[in-house]
PDB file of C-alpha atoms in Angstrom:
ATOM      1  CA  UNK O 217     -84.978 -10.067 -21.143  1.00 47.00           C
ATOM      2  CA  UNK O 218     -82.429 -10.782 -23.998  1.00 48.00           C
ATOM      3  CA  UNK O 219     -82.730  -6.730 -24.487  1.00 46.00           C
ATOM      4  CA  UNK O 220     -81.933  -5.794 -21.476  1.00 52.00           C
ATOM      5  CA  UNK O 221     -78.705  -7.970 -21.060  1.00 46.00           C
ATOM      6  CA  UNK O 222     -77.554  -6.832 -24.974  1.00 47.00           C
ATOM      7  CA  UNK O 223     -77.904  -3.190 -23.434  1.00 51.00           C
ATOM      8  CA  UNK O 224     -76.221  -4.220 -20.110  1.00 44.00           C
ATOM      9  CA  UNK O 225     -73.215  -5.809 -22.269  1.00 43.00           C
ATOM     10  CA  UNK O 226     -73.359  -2.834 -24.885  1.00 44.00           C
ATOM     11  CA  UNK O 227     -73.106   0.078 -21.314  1.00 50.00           C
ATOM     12  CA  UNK O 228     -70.308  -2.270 -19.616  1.00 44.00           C
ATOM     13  CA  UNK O 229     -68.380  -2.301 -22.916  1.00 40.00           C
ATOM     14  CA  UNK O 230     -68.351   1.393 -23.219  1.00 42.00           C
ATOM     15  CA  UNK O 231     -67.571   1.558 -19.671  1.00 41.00           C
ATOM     16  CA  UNK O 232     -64.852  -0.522 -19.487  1.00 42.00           C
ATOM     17  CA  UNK O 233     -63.281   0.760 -22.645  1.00 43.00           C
ATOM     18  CA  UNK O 234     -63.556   4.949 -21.186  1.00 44.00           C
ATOM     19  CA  UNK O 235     -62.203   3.613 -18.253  1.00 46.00           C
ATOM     20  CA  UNK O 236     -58.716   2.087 -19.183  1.00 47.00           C
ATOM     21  CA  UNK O 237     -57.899   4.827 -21.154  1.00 51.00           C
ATOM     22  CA  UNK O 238     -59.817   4.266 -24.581  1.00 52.00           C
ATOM     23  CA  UNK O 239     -57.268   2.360 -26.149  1.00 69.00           C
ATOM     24  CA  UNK O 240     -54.470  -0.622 -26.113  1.00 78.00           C
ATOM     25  CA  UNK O 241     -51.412  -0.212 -27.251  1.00 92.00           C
ATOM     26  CA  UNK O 242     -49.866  -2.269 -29.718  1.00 95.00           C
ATOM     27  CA  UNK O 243     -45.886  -3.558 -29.074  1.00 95.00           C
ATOM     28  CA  UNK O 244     -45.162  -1.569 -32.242  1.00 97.00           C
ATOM     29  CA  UNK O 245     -47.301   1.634 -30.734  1.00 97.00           C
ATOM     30  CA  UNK O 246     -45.096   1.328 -27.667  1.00 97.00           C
ATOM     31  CA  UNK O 247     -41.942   0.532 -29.736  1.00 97.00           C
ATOM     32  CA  UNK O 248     -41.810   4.263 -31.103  1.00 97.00           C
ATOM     33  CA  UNK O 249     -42.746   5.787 -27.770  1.00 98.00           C
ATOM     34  CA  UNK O 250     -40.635   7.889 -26.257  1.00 98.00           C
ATOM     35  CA  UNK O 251     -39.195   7.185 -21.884  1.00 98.00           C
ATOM     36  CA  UNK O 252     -41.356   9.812 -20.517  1.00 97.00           C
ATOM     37  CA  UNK O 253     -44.438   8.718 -22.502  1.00 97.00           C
ATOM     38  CA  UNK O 254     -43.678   5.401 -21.464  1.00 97.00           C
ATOM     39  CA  UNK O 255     -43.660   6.112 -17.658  1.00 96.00           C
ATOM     40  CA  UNK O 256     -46.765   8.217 -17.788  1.00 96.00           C
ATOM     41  CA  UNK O 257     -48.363   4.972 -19.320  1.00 96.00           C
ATOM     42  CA  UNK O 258     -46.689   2.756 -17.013  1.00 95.00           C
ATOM     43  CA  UNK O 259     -47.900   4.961 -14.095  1.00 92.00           C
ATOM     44  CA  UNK O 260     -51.590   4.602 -15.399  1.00 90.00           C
ATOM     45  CA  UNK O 261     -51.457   0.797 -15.619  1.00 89.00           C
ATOM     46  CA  UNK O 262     -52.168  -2.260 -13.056  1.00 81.00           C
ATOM     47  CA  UNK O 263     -50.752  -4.886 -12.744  1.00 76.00           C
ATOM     48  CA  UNK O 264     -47.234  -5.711 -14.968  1.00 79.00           C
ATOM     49  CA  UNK O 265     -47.011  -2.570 -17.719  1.00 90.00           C
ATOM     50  CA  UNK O 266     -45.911  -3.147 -20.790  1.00 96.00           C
ATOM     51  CA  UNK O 267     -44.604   0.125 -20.945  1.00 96.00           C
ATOM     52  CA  UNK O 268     -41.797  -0.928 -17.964  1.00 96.00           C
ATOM     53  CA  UNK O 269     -40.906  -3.902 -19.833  1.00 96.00           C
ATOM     54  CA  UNK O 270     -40.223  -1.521 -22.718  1.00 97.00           C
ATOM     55  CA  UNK O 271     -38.262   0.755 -20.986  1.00 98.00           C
ATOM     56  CA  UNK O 272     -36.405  -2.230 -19.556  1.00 97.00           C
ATOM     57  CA  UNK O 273     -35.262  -3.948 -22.855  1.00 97.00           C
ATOM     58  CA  UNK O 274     -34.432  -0.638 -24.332  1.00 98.00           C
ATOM     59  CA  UNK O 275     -31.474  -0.260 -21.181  1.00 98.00           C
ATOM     60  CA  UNK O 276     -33.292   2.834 -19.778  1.00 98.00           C
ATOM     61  CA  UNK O 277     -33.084   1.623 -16.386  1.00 98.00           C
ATOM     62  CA  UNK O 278     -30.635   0.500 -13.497  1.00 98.00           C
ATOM     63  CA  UNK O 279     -31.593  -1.515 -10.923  1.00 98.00           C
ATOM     64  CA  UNK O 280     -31.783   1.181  -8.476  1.00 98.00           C
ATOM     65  CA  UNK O 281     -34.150   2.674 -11.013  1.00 98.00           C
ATOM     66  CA  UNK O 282     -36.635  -0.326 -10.995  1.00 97.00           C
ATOM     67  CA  UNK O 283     -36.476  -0.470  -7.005  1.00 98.00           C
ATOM     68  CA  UNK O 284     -37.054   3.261  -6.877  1.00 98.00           C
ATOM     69  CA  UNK O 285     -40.111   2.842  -9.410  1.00 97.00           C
ATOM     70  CA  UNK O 286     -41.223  -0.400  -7.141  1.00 95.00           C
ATOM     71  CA  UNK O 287     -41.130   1.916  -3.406  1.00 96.00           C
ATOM     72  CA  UNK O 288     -42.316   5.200  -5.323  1.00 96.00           C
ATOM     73  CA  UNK O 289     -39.036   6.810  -4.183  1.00 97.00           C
ATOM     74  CA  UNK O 290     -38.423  10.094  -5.798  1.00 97.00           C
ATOM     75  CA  UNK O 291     -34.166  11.057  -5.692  1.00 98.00           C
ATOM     76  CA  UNK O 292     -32.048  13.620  -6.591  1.00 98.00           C
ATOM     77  CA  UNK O 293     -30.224  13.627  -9.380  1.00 98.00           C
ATOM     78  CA  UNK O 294     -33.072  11.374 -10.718  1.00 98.00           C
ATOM     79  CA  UNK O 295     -33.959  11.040 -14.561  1.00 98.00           C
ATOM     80  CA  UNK O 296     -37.190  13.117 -15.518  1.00 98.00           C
ATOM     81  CA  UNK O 297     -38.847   9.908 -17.173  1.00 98.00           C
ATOM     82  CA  UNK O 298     -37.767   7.796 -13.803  1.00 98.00           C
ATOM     83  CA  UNK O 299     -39.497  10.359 -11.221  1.00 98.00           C
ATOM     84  CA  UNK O 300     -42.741  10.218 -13.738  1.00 98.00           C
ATOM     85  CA  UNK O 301     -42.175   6.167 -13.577  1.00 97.00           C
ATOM     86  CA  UNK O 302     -41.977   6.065  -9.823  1.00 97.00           C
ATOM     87  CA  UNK O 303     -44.894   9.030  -8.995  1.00 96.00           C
ATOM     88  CA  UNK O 304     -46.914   9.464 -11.789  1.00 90.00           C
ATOM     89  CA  UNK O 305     -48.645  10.210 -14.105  1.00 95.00           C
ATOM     90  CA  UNK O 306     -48.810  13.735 -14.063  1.00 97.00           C
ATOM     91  CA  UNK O 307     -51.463  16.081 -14.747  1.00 97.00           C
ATOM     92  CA  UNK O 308     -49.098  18.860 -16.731  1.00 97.00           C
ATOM     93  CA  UNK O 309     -45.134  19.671 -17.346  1.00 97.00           C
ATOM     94  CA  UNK O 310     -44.559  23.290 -17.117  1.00 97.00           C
ATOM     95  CA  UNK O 311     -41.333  24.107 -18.821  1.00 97.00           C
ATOM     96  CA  UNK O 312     -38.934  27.329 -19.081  1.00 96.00           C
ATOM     97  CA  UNK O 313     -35.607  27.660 -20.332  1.00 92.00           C
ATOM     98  CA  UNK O 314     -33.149  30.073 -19.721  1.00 87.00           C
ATOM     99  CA  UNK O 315     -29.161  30.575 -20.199  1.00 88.00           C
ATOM    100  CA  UNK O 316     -28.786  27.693 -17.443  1.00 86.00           C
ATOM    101  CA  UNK O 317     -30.657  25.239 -19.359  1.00 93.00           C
ATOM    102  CA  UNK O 318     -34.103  23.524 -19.122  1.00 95.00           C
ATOM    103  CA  UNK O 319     -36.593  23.599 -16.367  1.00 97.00           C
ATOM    104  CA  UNK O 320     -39.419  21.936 -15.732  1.00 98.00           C
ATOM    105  CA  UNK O 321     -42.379  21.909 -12.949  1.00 98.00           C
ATOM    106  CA  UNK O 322     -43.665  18.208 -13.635  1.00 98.00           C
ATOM    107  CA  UNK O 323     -47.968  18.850 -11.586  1.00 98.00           C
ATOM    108  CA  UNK O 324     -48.396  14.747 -10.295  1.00 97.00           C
ATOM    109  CA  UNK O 325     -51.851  16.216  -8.550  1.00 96.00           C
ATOM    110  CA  UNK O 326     -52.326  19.421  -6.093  1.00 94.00           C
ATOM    111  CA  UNK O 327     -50.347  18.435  -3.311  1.00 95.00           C
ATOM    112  CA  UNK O 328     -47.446  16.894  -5.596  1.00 97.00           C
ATOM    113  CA  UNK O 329     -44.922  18.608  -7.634  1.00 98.00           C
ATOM    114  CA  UNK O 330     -41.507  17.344  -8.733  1.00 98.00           C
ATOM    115  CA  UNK O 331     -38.688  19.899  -9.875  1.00 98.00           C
ATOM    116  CA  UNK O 332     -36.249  19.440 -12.746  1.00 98.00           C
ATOM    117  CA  UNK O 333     -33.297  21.124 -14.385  1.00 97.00           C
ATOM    118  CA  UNK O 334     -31.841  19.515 -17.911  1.00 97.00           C
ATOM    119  CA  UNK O 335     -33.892  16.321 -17.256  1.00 97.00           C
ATOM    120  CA  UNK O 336     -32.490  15.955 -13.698  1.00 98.00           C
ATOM    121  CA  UNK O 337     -34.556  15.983 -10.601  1.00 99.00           C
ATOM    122  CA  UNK O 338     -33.947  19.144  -8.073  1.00 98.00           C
ATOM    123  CA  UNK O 339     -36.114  18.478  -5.578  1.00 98.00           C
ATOM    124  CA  UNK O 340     -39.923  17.630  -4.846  1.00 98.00           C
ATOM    125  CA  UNK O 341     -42.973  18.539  -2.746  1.00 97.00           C
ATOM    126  CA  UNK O 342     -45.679  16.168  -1.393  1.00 92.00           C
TER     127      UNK O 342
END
């Protein structure tokens, strides 16, 4: 009996720790993080994210920011990092750059894609 509970602890363990991504991060980890890293984190997490608190001390949001983040409300206009914060996280960023500047196609899942230019959101499909 005592071996089968030791192997039931040693499976839920190794479940638990796959299953919330494989590793905490430390406040210094998150310290050198950059925003967008820090929203697809935040995106991942339950409950409150030390990755928004982050990204609130460092000044890298307004309060229309949070609320957007809090409804999932994607804007125009919208920082990259922000739309990631409010739909994410994303599956892959496809980027191209041209004499206009930066573009990226930001892949939340199959049905959701979100549009930038220079770190700005253009529009969005869902």
């Amino acid at each position: 009996m005592i071996f089968s509970y030791t192997r039931y602890l040693a499976i839920t363990a190794v479940a638990s720790f796959v299953l919330t991504g494989c590793e905490v991060k430390t406040p210094e980890q998150i310290a050198l993080m950059d925003n967008l890293e820090l929203c697809q984190l935040h995106s991942s997490a339950e409950g409150n994210s030390p990755y928004l608190a982050e990204l609130v001390k460092r000044g890298a949001l307004t309060n229309q920011e949070l609320e957007d983040i809090s409804s999932e409300t994607i804007r125009t206009g919208m920082k990259t990092y922000v739309a990631v914060c409010s739909w994410g996280p994303y599956e892959s960023i496809n980027s191209s750059g041209g004499i206009y500047g930066d573009t990226e196609q930001i892949v939340i899942s199959l049905s959701q894609y979100i549009y930038t230019e220079n770190g700005r959101v253009t529009q969005w499909q869902q």
